[in-house]
XYZ file of C-alpha atoms in Angstrom:
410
model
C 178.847 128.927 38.974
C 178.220 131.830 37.219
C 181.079 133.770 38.713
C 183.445 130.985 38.010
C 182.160 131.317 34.237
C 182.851 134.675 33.916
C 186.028 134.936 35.379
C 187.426 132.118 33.184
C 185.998 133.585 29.946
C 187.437 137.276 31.367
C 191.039 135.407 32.036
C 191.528 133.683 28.888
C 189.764 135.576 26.305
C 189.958 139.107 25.184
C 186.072 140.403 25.502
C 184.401 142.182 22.149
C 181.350 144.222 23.052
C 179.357 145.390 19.805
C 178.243 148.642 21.151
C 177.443 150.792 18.044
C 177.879 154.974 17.723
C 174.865 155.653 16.522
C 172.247 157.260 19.255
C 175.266 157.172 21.861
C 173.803 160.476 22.731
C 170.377 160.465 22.341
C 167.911 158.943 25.207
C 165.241 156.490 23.448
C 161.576 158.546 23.401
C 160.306 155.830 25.829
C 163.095 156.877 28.561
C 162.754 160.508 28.141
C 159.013 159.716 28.602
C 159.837 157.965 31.862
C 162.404 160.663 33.133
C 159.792 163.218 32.387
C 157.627 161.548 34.958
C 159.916 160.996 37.654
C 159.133 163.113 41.345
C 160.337 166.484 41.541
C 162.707 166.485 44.275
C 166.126 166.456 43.168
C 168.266 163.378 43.803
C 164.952 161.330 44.958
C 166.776 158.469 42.769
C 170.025 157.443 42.901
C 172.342 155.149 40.695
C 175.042 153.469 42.324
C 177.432 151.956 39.821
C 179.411 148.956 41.119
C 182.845 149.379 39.238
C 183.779 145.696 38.261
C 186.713 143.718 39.871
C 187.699 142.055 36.705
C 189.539 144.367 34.500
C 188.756 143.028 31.460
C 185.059 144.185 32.011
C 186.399 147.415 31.945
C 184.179 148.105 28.148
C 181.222 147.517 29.306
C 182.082 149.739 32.829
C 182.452 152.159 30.955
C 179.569 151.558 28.546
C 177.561 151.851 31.729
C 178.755 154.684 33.276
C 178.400 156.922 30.280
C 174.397 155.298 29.811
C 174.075 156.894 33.719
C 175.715 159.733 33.201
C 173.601 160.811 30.152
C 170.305 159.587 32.188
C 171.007 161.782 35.235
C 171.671 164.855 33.058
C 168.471 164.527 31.924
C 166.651 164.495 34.983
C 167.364 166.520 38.146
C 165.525 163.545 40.004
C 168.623 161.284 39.421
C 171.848 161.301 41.425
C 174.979 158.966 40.262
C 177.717 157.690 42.369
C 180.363 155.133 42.267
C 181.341 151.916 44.708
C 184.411 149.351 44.098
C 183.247 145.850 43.445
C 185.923 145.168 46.385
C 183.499 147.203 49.243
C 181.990 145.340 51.854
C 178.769 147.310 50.733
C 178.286 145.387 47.971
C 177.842 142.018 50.055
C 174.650 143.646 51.513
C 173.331 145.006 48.130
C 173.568 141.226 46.810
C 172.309 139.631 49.472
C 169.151 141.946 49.529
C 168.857 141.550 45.661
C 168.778 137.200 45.776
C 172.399 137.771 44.056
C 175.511 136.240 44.977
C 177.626 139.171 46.452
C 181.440 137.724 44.664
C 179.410 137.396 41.681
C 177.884 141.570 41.768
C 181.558 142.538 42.627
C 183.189 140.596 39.779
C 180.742 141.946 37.253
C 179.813 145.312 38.560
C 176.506 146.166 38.012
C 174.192 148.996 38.836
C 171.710 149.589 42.222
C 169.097 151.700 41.452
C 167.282 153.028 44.731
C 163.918 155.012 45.299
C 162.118 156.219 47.967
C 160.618 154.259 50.211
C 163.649 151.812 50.812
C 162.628 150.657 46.832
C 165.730 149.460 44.893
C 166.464 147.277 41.973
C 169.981 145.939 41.808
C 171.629 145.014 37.974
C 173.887 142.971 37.767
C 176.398 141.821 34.716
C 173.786 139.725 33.446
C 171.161 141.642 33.905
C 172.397 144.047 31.692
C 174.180 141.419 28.832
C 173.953 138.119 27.800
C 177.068 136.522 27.923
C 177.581 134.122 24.949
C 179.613 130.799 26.542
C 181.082 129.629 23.173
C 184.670 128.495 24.309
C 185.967 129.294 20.870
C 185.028 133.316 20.788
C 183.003 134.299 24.173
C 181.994 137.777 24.123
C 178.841 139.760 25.886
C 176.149 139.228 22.918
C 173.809 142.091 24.069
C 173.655 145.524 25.741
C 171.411 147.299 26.277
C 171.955 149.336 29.547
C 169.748 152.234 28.752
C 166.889 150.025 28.253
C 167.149 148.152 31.738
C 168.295 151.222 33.800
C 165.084 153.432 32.752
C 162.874 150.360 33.109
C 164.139 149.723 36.991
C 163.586 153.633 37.421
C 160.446 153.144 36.189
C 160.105 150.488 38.777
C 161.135 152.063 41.996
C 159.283 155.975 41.171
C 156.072 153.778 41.042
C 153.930 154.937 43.398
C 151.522 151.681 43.898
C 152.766 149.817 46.423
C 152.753 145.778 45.400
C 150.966 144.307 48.265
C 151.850 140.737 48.271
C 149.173 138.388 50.746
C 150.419 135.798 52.117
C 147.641 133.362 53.314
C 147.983 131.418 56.799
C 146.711 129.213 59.047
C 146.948 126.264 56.915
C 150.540 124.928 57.927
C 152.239 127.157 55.615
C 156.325 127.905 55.455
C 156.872 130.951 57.778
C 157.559 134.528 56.944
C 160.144 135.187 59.647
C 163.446 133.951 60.699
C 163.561 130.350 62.346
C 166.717 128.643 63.027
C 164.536 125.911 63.698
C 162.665 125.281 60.762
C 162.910 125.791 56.798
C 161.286 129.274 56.252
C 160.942 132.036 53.655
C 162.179 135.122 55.736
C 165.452 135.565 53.038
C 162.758 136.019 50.448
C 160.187 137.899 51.866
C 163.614 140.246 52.425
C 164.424 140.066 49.111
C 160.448 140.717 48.296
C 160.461 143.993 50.483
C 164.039 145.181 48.790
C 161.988 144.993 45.675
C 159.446 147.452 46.978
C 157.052 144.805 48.305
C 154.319 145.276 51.244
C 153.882 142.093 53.091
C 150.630 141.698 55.018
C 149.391 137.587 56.354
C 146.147 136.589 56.169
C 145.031 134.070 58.328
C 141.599 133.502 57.029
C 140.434 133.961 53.394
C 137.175 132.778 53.618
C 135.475 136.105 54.250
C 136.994 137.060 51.063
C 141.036 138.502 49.417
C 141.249 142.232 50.145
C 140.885 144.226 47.007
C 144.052 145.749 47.429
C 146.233 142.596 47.582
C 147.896 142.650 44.049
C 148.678 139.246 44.560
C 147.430 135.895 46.871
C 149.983 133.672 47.755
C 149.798 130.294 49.303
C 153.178 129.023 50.019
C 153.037 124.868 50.885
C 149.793 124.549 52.763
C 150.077 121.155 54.869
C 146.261 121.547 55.278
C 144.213 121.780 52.843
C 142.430 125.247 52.670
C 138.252 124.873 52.741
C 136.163 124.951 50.530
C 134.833 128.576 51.598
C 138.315 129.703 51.431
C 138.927 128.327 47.403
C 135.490 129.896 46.611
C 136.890 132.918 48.240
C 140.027 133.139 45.910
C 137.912 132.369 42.677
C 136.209 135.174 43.290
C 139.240 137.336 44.242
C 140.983 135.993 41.201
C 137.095 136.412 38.737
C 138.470 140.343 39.401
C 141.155 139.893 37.500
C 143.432 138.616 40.763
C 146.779 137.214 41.311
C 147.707 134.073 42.457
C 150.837 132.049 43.753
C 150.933 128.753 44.689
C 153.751 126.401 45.927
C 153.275 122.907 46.990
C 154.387 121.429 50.363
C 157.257 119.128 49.874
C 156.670 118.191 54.003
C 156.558 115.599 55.562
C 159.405 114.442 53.795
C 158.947 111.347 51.441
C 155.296 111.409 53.238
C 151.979 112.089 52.081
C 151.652 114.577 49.571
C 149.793 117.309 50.817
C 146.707 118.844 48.611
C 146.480 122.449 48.804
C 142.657 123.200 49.066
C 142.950 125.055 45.772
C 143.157 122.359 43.029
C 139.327 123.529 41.577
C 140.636 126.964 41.104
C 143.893 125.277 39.744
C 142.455 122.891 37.131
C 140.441 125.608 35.502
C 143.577 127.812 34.552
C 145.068 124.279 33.129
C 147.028 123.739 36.355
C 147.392 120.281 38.687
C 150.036 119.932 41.155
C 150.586 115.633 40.422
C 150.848 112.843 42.908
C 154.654 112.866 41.435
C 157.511 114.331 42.081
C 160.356 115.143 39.712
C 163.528 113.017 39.212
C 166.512 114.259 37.672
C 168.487 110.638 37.144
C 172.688 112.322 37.775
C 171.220 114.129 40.965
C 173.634 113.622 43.490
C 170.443 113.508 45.667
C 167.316 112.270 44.759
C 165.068 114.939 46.484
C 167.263 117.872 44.457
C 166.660 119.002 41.201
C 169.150 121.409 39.522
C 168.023 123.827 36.665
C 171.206 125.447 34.623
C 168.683 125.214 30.965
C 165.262 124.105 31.893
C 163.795 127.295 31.630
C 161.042 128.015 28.468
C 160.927 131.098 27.031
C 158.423 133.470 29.484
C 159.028 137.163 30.885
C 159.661 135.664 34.587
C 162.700 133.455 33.143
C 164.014 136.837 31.453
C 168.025 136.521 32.587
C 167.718 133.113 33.273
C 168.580 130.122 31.080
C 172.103 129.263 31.061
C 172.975 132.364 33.198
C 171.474 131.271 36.892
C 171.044 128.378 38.555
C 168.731 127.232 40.730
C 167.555 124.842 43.317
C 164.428 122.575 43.756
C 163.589 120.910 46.880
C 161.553 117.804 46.117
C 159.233 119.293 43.272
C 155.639 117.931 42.454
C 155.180 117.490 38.904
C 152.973 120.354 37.584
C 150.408 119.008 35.162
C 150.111 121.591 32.005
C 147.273 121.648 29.582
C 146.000 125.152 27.661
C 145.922 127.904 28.233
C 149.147 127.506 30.904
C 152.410 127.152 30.269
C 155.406 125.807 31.502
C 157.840 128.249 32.923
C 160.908 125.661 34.284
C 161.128 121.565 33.522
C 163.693 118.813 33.750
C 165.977 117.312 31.004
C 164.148 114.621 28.968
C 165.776 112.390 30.723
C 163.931 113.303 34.055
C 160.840 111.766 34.843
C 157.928 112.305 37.762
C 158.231 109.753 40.227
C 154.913 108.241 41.733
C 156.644 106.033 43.876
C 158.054 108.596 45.993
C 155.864 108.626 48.957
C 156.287 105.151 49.360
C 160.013 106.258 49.210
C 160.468 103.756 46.078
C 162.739 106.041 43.776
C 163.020 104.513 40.300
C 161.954 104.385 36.553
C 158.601 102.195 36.468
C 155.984 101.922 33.759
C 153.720 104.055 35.515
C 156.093 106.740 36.576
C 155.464 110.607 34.069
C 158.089 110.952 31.112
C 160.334 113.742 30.847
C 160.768 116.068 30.263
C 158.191 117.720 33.498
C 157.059 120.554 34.693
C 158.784 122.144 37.965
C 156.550 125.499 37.516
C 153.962 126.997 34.852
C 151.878 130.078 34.591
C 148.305 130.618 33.234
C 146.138 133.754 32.035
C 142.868 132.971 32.203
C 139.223 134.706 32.614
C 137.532 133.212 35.459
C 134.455 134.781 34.717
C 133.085 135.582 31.610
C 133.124 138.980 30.447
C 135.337 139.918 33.498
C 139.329 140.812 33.516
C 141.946 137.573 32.721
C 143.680 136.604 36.319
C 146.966 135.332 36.721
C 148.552 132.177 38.395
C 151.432 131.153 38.895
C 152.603 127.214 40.433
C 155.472 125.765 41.845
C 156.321 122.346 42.729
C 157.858 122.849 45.812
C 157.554 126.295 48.087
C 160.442 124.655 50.734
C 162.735 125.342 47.362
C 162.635 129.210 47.943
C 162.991 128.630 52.053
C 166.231 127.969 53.886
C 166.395 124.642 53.465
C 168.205 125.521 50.078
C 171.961 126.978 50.021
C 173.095 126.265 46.567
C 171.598 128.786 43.843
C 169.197 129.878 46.937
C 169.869 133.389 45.725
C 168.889 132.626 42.065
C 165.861 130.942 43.099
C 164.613 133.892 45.225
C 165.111 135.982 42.409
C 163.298 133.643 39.715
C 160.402 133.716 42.414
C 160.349 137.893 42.977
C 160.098 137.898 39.389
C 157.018 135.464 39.096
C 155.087 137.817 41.707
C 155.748 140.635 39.843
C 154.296 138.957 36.635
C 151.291 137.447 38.215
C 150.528 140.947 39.810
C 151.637 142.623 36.203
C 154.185 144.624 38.091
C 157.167 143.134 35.802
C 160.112 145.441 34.837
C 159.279 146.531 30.841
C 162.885 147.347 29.308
């Protein structure tokens, strides 16, 4: 959709970018702070810019390739070179990123790749915002420098993000089944992004220390009590947490997760409803083009990606969370839908509701806040989606990297 969008607004109007002269030449003291930092080797970074298809992104192109050029003379650590949007490369880079590789060729962008296999890939609208008006469209923001030295920042960091994933309870898989629904295109994505994925199949015994984020992804069995007093504690020092309901069985029972203690006390409940959007073409689909609140994980998001929800459980919000994504007002959370009776009643929740929210909250007095993060429906990030899959994988990257406060700073 969003490729469509910008190659109608390219074809019909004339794009204005407001890029102003002053400090064309100067870095910003927070970038030469982070170039100053970088690993000695020369090269250990490189910068791939992706020249765009569409010629009339040719501006910002070359707005972007004088930002890189003026960041690797700075630093002997960075290395620039230059694919076509039209190479077969790109594809890959896309597909690794939770982008849409016509989209990344179209727009160009910029892949920014560490050691360690660590990359960060930029596309169009990661680096503008790209204001739809259909009476004078025109890319609204850039600010290149900002988001290059922040995903530099990103892939020279030497802490690896150890994301645990908890098993043993029915969860979605980690690896490739043709068979079932499964996360293995996200856990990719999650290890392009400089991720370390490790399972583990008990919890009771307690989180490792070093996981710099728990996450339970649709639990068909409840996890014990042991096992939530386990993560409390993990998350009382100052923890991370992701959880994603089960949307199986289908229009069955819907599964608790074991964790809804830990859950309530950050201002968090995963309902007994699931969310109804009432032009879905299906009723177990939600689409999200808007319904995204302001919050650093929807940073690119609203009106710019789209992205797919599998059968989402209403997530309850009270303070201190917050909603992160949520239906038009004309949605509503259906009660009736294990009894697979799909329609307004009296007793059904108003829109508009909660898909997802976040929370910051100290578990333990006088101890570090912990963050959580929950989603309505974990199968929405798994293979069962193929529309705006890639959009939703990147929305979810993004939430990991905010509950373990690894988010990219521009």
């Amino acid at each position: 959709a969003i490729g469509v969008q910008v190659v109608l607004l390219a074809q019909s109007q004339r794009w204005s970018l407001d890029v102003t002269a002053a400090g064309q030449h100067t870095l910003r003291p927070a970038s030469q702070r982070v170039l100053a930092a970088l690993p000695a080797p020369a090269g250990s970074i490189r910068l791939t810019v992706i020249r765009p298809v569409l010629a009339a992104l040719g501006s910002a192109h070359n707005e972007i390739v004088r930002v890189v050029d003026r960041l690797v003379a700075a630093s002997p650590a960075l290395r620039r070179d230059v694919v076509d949007g039209t190479d077969p490369a790109v594809a890959t880079l896309a597909a690794g990123a939770g982008l849409l590789g016509p989209d990344l060729g179209r727009g160009g962008g910029v892949v920014v790749r560490g050691g360690g296999g660590r990359q960060v890939v930029l596309d169009l609208l990661a680096l503008v915002a790209i204001d739809a008006d259909p009476g004078a469209p025109r890319l609204e923001r850039l600010a290149v420098e900002a988001e290059l030295v922040a995903a530099i920042a990103q892939v020279s960091d030497p802490r690896p993000l150890v994301a645990c994933f908890s098993g043993g309870h029915g969860e979605l898989g980690l690896v490739a089944d043709p068979a079932v629904a499964e996360l293995s295109p996200w856990i990719a994505h999650l290890r392009e992004d400089g991720a370390v994925i490790r399972t583990l199949d008990a919890l009771a015994g307690g989180v490792a220390p070093d996981c710099a984020v728990l996450l339970v992804m649709g639990p068909t069995t409840a996890l014990t009590p042991a096992e939530a007093l386990a993560t409390q504690d993990y998350l009382a020092g100052g923890g991370a947490l992701v959880v994603a309901a089960a949307a199986r069985p289908d229009r069955g029972v819907l599964p608790a997760t074991g964790l809804e203690p830990v859950m309530a006390a950050a201002g968090l409940e995963l309902t007994d409803a699931v969310a109804i959007e009432p032009d879905a073409t299906d009723a177990a689909l939600v689409v999200v083009a808007d319904g995204y609140r302001d919050h650093p994980i929807n940073a690119g998001m609203r009106g710019q990606r789209v992205t797919t929800w599998i059968a989402p459980r209403v997530v309850s919000v009270r303070a201190p969370a917050t909603v992160l994504i949520e239906t038009s007002a004309a949605g509503w959370g259906e009660r009736g839908w294990s009894r697979g009776a799909v329609g307004r009643d009296p007793d059904d929740l108003p829109g508009p509701v909660a898909l997802a929210a976040a929370s910051e909250v100290v578990v333990r007095p006088g101890g570090p806040p912990a963050r959580l993060v929950v989603l309505g429906s974990a199968e929405s990030l798994s293979t069962a989606v193929t529309t705006a899959a890639a959009a939703g994988r990147r929305w979810a990257t993004a939430a990991v990297r905010w509950a373990a406060r690894r988010q990219r700073v521009a």
